[in-house]
PDB file of C-alpha atoms in Angstrom:
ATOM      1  CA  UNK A 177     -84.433  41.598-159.099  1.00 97.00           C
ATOM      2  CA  UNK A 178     -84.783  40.517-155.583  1.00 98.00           C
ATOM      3  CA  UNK A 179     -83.087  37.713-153.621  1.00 98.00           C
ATOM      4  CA  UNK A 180     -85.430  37.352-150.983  1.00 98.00           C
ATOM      5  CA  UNK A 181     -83.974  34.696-148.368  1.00 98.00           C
ATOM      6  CA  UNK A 182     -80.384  34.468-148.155  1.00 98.00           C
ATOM      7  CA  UNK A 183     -78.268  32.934-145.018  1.00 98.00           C
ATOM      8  CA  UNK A 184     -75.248  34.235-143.114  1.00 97.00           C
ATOM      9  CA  UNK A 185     -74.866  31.462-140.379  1.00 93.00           C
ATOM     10  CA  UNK A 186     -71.866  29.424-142.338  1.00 94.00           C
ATOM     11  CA  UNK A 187     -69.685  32.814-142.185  1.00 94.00           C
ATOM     12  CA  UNK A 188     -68.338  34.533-139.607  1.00 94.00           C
ATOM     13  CA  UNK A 189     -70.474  38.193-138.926  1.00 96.00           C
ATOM     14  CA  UNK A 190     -67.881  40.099-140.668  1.00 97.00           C
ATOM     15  CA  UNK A 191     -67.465  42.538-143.536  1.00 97.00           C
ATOM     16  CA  UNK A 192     -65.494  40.483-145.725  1.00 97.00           C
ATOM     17  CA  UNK A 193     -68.404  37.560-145.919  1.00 98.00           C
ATOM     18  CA  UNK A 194     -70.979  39.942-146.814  1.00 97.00           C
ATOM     19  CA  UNK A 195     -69.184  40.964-149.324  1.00 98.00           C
ATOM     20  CA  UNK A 196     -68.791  37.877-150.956  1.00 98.00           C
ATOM     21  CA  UNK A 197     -72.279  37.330-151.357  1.00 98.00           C
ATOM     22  CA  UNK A 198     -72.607  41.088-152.949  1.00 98.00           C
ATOM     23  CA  UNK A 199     -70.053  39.842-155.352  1.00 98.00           C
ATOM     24  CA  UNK A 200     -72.428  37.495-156.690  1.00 98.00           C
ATOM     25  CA  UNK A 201     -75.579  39.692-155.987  1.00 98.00           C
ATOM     26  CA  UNK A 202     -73.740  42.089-158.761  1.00 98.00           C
ATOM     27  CA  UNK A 203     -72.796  39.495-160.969  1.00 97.00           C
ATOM     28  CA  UNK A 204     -76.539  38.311-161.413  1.00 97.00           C
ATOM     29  CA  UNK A 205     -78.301  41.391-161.718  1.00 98.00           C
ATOM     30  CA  UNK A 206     -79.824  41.006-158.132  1.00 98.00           C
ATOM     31  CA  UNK A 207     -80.636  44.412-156.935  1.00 97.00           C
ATOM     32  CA  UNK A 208     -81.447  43.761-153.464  1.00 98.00           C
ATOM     33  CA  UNK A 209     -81.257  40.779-150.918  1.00 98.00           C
ATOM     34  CA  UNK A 210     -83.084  40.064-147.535  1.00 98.00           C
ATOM     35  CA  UNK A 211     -80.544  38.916-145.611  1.00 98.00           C
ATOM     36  CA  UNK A 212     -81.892  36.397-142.478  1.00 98.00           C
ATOM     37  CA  UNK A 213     -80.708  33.509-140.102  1.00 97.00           C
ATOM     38  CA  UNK A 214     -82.738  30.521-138.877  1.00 97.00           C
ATOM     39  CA  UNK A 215     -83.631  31.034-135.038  1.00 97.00           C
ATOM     40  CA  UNK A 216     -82.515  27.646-134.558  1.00 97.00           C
ATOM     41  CA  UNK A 217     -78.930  29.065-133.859  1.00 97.00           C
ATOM     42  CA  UNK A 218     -79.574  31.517-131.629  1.00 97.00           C
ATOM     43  CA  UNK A 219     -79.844  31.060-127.950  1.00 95.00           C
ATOM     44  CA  UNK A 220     -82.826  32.857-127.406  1.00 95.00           C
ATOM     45  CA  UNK A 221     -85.130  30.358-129.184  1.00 96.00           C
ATOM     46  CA  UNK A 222     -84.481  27.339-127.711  1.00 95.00           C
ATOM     47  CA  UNK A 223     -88.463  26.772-126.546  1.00 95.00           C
ATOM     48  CA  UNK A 224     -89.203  26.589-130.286  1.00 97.00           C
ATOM     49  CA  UNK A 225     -87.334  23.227-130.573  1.00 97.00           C
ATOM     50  CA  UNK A 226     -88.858  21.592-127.652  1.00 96.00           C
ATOM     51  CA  UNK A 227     -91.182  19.193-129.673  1.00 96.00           C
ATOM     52  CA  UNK A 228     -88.683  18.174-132.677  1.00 96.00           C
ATOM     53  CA  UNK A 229     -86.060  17.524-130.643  1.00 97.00           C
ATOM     54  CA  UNK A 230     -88.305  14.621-128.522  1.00 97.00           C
ATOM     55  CA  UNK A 231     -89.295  13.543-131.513  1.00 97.00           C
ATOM     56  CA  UNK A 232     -87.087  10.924-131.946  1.00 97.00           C
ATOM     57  CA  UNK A 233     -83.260  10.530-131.141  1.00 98.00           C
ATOM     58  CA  UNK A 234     -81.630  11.605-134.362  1.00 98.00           C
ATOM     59  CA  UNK A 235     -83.920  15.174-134.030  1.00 97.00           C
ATOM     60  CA  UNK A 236     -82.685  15.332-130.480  1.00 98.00           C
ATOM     61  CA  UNK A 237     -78.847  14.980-131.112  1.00 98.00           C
ATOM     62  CA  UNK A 238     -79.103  17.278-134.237  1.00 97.00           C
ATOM     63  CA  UNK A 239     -80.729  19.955-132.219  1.00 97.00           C
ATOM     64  CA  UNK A 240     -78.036  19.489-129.099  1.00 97.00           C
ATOM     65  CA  UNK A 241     -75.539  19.702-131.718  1.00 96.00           C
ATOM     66  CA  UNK A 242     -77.145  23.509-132.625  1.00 95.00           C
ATOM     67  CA  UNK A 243     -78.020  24.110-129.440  1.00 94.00           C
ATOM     68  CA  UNK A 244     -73.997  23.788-128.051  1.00 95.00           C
ATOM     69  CA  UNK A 245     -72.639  25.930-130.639  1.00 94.00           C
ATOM     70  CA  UNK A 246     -75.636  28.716-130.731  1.00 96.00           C
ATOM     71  CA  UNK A 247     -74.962  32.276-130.422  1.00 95.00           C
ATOM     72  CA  UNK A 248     -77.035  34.896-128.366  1.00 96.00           C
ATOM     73  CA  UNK A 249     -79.063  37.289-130.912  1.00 96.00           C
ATOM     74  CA  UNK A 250     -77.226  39.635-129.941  1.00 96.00           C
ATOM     75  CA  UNK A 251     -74.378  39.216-132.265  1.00 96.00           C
ATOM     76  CA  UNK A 252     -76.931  39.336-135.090  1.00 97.00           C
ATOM     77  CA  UNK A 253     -78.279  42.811-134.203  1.00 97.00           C
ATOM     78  CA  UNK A 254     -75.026  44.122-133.577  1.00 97.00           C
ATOM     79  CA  UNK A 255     -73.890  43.015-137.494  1.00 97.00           C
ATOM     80  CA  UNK A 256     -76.732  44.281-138.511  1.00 97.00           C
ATOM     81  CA  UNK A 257     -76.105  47.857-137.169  1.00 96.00           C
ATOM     82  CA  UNK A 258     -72.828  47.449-138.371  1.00 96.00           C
ATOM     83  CA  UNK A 259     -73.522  46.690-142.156  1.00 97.00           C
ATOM     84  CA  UNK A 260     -76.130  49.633-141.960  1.00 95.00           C
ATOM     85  CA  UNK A 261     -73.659  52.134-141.940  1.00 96.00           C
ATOM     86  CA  UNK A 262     -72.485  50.963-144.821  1.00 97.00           C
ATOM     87  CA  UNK A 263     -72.979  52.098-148.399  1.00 96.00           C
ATOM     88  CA  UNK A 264     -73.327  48.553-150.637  1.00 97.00           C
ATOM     89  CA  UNK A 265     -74.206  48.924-154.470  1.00 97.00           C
ATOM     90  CA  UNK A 266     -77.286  46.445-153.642  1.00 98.00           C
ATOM     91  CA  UNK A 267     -80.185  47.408-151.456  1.00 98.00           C
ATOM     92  CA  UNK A 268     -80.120  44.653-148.226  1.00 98.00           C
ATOM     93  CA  UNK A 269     -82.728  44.166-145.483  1.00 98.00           C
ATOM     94  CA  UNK A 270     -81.895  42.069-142.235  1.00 98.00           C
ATOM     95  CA  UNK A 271     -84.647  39.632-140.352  1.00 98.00           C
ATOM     96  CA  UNK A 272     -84.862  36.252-139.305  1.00 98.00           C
ATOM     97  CA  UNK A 273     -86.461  32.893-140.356  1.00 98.00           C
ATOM     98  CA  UNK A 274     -88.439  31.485-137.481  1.00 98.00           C
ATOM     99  CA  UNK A 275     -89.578  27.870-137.096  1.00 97.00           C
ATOM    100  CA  UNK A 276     -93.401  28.156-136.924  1.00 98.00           C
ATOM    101  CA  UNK A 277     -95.569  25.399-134.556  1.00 96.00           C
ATOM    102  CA  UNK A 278     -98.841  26.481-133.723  1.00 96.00           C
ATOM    103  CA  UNK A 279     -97.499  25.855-130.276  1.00 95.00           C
ATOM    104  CA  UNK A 280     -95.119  28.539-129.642  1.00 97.00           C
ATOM    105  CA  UNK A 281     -97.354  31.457-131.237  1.00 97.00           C
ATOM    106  CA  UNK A 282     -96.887  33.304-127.884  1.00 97.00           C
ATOM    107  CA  UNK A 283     -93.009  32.643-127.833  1.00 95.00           C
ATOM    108  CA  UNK A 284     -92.506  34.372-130.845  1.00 97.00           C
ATOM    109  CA  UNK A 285     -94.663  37.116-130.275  1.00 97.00           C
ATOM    110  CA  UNK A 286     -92.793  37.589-127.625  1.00 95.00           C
ATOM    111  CA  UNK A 287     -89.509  38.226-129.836  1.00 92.00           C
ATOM    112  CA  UNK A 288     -91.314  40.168-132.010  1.00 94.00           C
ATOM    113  CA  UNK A 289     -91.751  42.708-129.222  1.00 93.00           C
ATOM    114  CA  UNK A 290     -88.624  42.348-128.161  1.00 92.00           C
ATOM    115  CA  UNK A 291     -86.329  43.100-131.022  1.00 92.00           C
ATOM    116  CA  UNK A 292     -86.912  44.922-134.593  1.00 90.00           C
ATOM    117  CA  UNK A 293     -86.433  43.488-137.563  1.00 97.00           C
ATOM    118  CA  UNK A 294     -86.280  44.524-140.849  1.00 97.00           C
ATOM    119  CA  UNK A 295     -89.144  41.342-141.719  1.00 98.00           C
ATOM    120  CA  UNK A 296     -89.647  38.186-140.199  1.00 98.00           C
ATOM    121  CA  UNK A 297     -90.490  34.960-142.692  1.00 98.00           C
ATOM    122  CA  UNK A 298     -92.355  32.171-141.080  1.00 98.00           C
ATOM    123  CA  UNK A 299     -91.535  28.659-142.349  1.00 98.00           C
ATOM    124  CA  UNK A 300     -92.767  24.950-141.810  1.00 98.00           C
ATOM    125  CA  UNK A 301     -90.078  22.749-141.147  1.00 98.00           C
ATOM    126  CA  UNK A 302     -91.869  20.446-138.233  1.00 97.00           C
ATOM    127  CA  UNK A 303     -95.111  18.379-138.766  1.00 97.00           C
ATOM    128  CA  UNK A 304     -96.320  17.331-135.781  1.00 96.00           C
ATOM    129  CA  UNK A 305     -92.888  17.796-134.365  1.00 97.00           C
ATOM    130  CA  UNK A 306     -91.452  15.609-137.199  1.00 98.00           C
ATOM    131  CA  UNK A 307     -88.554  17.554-138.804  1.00 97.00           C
ATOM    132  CA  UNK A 308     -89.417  16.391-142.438  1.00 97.00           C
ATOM    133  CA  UNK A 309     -86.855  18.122-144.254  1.00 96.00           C
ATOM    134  CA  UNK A 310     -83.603  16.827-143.385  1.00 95.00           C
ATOM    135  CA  UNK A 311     -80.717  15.329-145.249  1.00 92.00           C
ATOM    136  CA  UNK A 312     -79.876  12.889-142.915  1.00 94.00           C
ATOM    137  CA  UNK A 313     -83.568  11.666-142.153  1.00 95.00           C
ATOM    138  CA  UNK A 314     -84.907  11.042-145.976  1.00 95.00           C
ATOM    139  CA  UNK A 315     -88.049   8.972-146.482  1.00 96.00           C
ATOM    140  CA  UNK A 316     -90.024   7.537-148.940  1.00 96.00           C
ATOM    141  CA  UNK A 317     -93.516   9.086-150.311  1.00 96.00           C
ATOM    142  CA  UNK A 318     -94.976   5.374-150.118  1.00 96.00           C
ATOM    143  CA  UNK A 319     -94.331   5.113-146.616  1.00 96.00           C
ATOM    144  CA  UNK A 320     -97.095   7.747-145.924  1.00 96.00           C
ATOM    145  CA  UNK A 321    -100.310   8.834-146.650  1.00 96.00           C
ATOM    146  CA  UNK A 322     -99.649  11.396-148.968  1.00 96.00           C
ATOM    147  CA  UNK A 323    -103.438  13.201-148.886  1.00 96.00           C
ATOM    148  CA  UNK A 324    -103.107  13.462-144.960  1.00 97.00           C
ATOM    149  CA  UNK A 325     -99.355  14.284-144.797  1.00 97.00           C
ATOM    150  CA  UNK A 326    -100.485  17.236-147.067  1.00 98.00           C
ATOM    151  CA  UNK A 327    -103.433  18.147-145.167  1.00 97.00           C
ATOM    152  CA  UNK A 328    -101.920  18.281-142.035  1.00 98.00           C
ATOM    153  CA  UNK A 329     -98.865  20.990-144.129  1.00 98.00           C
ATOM    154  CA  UNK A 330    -101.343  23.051-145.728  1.00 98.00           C
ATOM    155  CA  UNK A 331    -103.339  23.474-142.549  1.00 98.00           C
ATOM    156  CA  UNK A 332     -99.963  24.702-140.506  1.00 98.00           C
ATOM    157  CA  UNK A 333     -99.355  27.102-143.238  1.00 98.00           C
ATOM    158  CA  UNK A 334    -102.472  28.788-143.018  1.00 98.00           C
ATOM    159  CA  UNK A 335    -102.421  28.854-139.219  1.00 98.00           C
ATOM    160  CA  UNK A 336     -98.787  30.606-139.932  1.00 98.00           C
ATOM    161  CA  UNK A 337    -100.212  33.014-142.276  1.00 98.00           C
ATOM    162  CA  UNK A 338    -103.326  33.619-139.578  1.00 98.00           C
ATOM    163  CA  UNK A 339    -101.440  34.249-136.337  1.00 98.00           C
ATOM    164  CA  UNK A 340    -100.430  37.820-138.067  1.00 97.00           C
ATOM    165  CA  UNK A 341     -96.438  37.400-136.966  1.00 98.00           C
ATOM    166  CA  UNK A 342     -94.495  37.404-140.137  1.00 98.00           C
ATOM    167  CA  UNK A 343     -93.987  39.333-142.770  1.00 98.00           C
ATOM    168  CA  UNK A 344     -94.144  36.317-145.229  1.00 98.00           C
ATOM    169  CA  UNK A 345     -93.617  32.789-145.505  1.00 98.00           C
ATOM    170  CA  UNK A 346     -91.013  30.880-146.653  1.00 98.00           C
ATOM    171  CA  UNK A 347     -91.079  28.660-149.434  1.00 98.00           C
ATOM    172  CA  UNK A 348     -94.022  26.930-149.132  1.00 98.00           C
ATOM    173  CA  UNK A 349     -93.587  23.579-151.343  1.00 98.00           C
ATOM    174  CA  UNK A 350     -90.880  22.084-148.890  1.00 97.00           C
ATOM    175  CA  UNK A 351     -92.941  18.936-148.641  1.00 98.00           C
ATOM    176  CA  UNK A 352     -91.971  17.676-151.348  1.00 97.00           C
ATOM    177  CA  UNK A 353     -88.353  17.940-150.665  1.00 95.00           C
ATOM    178  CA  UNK A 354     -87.885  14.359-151.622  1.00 96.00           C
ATOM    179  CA  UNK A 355     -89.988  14.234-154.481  1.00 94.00           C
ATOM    180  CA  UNK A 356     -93.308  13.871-152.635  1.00 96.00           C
ATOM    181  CA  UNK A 357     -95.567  16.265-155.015  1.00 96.00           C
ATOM    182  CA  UNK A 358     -98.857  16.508-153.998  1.00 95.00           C
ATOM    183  CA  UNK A 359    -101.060  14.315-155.194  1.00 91.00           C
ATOM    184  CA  UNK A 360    -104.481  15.688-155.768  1.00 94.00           C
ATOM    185  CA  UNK A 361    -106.009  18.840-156.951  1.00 96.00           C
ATOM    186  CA  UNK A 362    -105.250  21.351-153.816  1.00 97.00           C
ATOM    187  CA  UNK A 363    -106.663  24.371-155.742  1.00 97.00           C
ATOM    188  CA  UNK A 364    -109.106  24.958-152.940  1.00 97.00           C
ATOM    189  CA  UNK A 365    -106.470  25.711-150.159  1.00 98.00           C
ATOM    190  CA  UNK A 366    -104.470  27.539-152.318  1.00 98.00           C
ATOM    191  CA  UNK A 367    -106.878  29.714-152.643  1.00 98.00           C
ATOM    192  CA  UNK A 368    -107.890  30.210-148.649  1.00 98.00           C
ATOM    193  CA  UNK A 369    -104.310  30.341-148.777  1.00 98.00           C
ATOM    194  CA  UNK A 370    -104.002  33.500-151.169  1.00 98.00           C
ATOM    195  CA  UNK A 371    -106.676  34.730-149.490  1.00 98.00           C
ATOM    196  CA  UNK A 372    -105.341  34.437-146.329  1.00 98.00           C
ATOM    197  CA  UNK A 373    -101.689  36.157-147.161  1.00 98.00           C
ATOM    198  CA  UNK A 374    -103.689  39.320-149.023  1.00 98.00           C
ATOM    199  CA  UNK A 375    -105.253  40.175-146.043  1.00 98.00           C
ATOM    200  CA  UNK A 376    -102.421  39.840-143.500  1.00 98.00           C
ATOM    201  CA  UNK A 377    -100.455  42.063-146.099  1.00 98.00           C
ATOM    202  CA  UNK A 378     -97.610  38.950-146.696  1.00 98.00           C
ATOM    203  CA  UNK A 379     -95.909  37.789-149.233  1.00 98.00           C
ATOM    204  CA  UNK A 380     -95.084  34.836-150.507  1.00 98.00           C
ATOM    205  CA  UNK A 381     -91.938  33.110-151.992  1.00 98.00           C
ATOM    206  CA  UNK A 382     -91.418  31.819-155.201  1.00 98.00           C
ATOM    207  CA  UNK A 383     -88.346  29.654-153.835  1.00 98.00           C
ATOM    208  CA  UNK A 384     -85.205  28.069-156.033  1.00 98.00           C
ATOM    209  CA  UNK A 385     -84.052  26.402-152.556  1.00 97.00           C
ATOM    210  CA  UNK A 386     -85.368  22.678-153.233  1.00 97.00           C
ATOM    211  CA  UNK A 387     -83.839  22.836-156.643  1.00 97.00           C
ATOM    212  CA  UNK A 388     -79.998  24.194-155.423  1.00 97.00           C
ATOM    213  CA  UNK A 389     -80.500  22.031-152.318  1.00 94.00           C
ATOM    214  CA  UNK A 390     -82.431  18.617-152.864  1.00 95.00           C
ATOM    215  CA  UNK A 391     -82.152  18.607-156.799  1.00 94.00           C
ATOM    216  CA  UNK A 392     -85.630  19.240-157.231  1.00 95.00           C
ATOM    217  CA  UNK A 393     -86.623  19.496-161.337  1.00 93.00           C
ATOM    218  CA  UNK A 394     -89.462  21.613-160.338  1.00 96.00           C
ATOM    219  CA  UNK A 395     -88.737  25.374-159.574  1.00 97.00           C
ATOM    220  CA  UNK A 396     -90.512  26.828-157.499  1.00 98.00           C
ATOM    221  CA  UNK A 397     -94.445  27.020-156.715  1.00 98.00           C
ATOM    222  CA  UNK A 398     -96.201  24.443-158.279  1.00 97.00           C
ATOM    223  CA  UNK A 399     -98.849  25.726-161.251  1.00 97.00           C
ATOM    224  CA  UNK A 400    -101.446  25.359-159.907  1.00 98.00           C
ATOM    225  CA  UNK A 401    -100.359  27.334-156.106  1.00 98.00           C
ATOM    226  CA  UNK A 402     -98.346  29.861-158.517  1.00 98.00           C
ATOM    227  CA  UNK A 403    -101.689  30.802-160.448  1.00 98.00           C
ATOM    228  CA  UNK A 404    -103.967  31.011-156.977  1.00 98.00           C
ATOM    229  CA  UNK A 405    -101.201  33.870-155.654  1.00 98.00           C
ATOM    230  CA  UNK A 406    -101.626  35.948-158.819  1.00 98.00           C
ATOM    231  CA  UNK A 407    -104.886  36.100-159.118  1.00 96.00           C
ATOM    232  CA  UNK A 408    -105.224  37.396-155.292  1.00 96.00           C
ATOM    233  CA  UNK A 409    -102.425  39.499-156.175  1.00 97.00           C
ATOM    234  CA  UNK A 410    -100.409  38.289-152.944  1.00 98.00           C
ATOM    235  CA  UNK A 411     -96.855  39.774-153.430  1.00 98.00           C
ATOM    236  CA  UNK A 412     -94.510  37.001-154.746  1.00 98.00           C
ATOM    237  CA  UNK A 413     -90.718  37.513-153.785  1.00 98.00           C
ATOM    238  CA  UNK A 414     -87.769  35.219-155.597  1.00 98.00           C
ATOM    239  CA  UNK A 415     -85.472  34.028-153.363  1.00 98.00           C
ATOM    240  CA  UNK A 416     -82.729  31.384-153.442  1.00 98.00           C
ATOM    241  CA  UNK A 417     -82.533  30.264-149.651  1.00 98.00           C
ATOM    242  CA  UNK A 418     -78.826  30.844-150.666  1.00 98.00           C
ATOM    243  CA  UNK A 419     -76.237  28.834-147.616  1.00 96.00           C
ATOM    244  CA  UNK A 420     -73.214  29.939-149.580  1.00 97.00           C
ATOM    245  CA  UNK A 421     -72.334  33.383-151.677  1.00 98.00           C
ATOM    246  CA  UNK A 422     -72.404  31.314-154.902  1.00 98.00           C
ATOM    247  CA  UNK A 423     -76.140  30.167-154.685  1.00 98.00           C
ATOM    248  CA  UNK A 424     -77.168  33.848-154.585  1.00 98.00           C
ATOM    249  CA  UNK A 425     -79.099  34.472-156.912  1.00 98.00           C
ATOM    250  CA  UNK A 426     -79.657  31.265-158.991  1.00 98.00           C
ATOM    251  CA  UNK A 427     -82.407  30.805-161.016  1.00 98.00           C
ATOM    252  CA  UNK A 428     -84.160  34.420-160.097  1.00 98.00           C
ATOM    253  CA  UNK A 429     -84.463  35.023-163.676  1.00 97.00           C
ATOM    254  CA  UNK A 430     -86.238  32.167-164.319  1.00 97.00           C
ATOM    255  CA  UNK A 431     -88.754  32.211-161.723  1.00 98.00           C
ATOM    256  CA  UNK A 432     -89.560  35.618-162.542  1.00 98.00           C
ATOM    257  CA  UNK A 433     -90.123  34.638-166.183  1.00 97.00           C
ATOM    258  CA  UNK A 434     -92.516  31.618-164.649  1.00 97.00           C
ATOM    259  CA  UNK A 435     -94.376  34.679-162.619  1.00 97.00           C
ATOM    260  CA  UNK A 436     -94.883  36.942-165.359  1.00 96.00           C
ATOM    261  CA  UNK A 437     -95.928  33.855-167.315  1.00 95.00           C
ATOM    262  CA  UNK A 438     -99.314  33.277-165.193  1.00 91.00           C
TER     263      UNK A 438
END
């Protein structure tokens, strides 16, 4: 079983925290683990940030905050050379998870050229420069119109998938962090979406992060998104968007069984 998006940032880049999250790897039957870190905390990226952080003044601080304690990418690569001289009874890849906004296509392709990875996962986190995720900025469904807000997500994620940058994209029902499901039949995109990710050769998650981080009852993909990616036969990886060693892994099994089940 694979663990497809896993985080190092809350550890320090040494031996002894990898190993804590190939403890757990073990103990759950996960056989190998793509390893990444959000660019957000690396120097280098800082022109990807530009619109969320004028966004409003909570996005600003929280992104000063990141900015004031990130590292240079260096560090990363040089970990990462490190722990591949290593033999580890799990199989582990290395990348990073980059903010996508149509935006900064050129910025990133930039980095792409610039350093190798072993895969690079693009992710919506910013609509319209509004960072729609976060703890400490929740909001209510009713507030918004739902149809649009979903519109404008959908439409990002296909421009993502288009620009032919990442390897695959990162779990793609975020929206509805706060339990704002979508609210009519999306089939359609899902489709241009599958589509779309065959022939770019990505993949897709199947992500347990909105249920281990935000509570949310429903695990990964909805139905009707989960069915579309079969039947194109996009690749669908499990993945935990683990923070910590001891959400490694959690609820692989069960998304698998909800894959195999389409």
């Amino acid at each position: 079983m694979i663990d497809a998006h896993v985080h190092l940032e809350k550890g320090d880049y040494s031996v002894e925290w990898i190993e804590q999250f190939i403890e757990y790897a073990v103990k759950r039957n996960i056989d190998e683990i793509f390893f990444l870190e959000h660019t957000h905390i690396f120097k280098e990226f800082r022109n990807l940030y530009n619109e969320m952080s004028a966004y409003n003044e909570y996005q600003k601080n929280w992104y000063q905050k990141k900015w004031e304690q990130a590292r240079p990418l260096k560090d990363y690569i040089d970990y990462i050379e490190r722990l591949k001289k290593i033999d580890f009874p799990v199989h582990l890849k290395f990348g990073l998870e980059v903010c996508y906004s149509p935006e900064h296509e050129i910025d990133i392709a930039q980095m792409k050229q610039m350093y190798s990875f072993d895969f690079l996962v693009g992710s919506i986190h910013f609509i319209d420069g509004w960072a729609f995720s976060h703890l400490k900025q929740q909001w209510d469904k009713n507030d918004y119109d739902m149809d649009e807000l979903y519109e404008k997500y959908y439409a990002l994620m296909l421009s993502l998938i288009n620009s032919r940058l990442f390897s695959g994209l990162a779990h793609p029902q975020s929206l509805q962090c706060y339990g704002a499901y979508p609210q009519k039949d999306y089939r359609h995109i899902y489709l241009q979406l599958a589509r779309a990710l065959y022939s770019n050769d990505m993949y897709i998650e199947e992500s347990s992060g909105l249920t281990i981080n935000y509570g949310d009852k429903q695990l990964g993909m909805n139905a009707d998104m989960l069915e579309c990616m079969v039947k194109y036969n996009v690749p669908i990886l499990t993945a935990s968007d683990a923070h910590s060693p001891q959400n490694l892994g959690l609820y692989i099994k069960e998304m698998n069984s909800l894959i195999q089940s389409v």
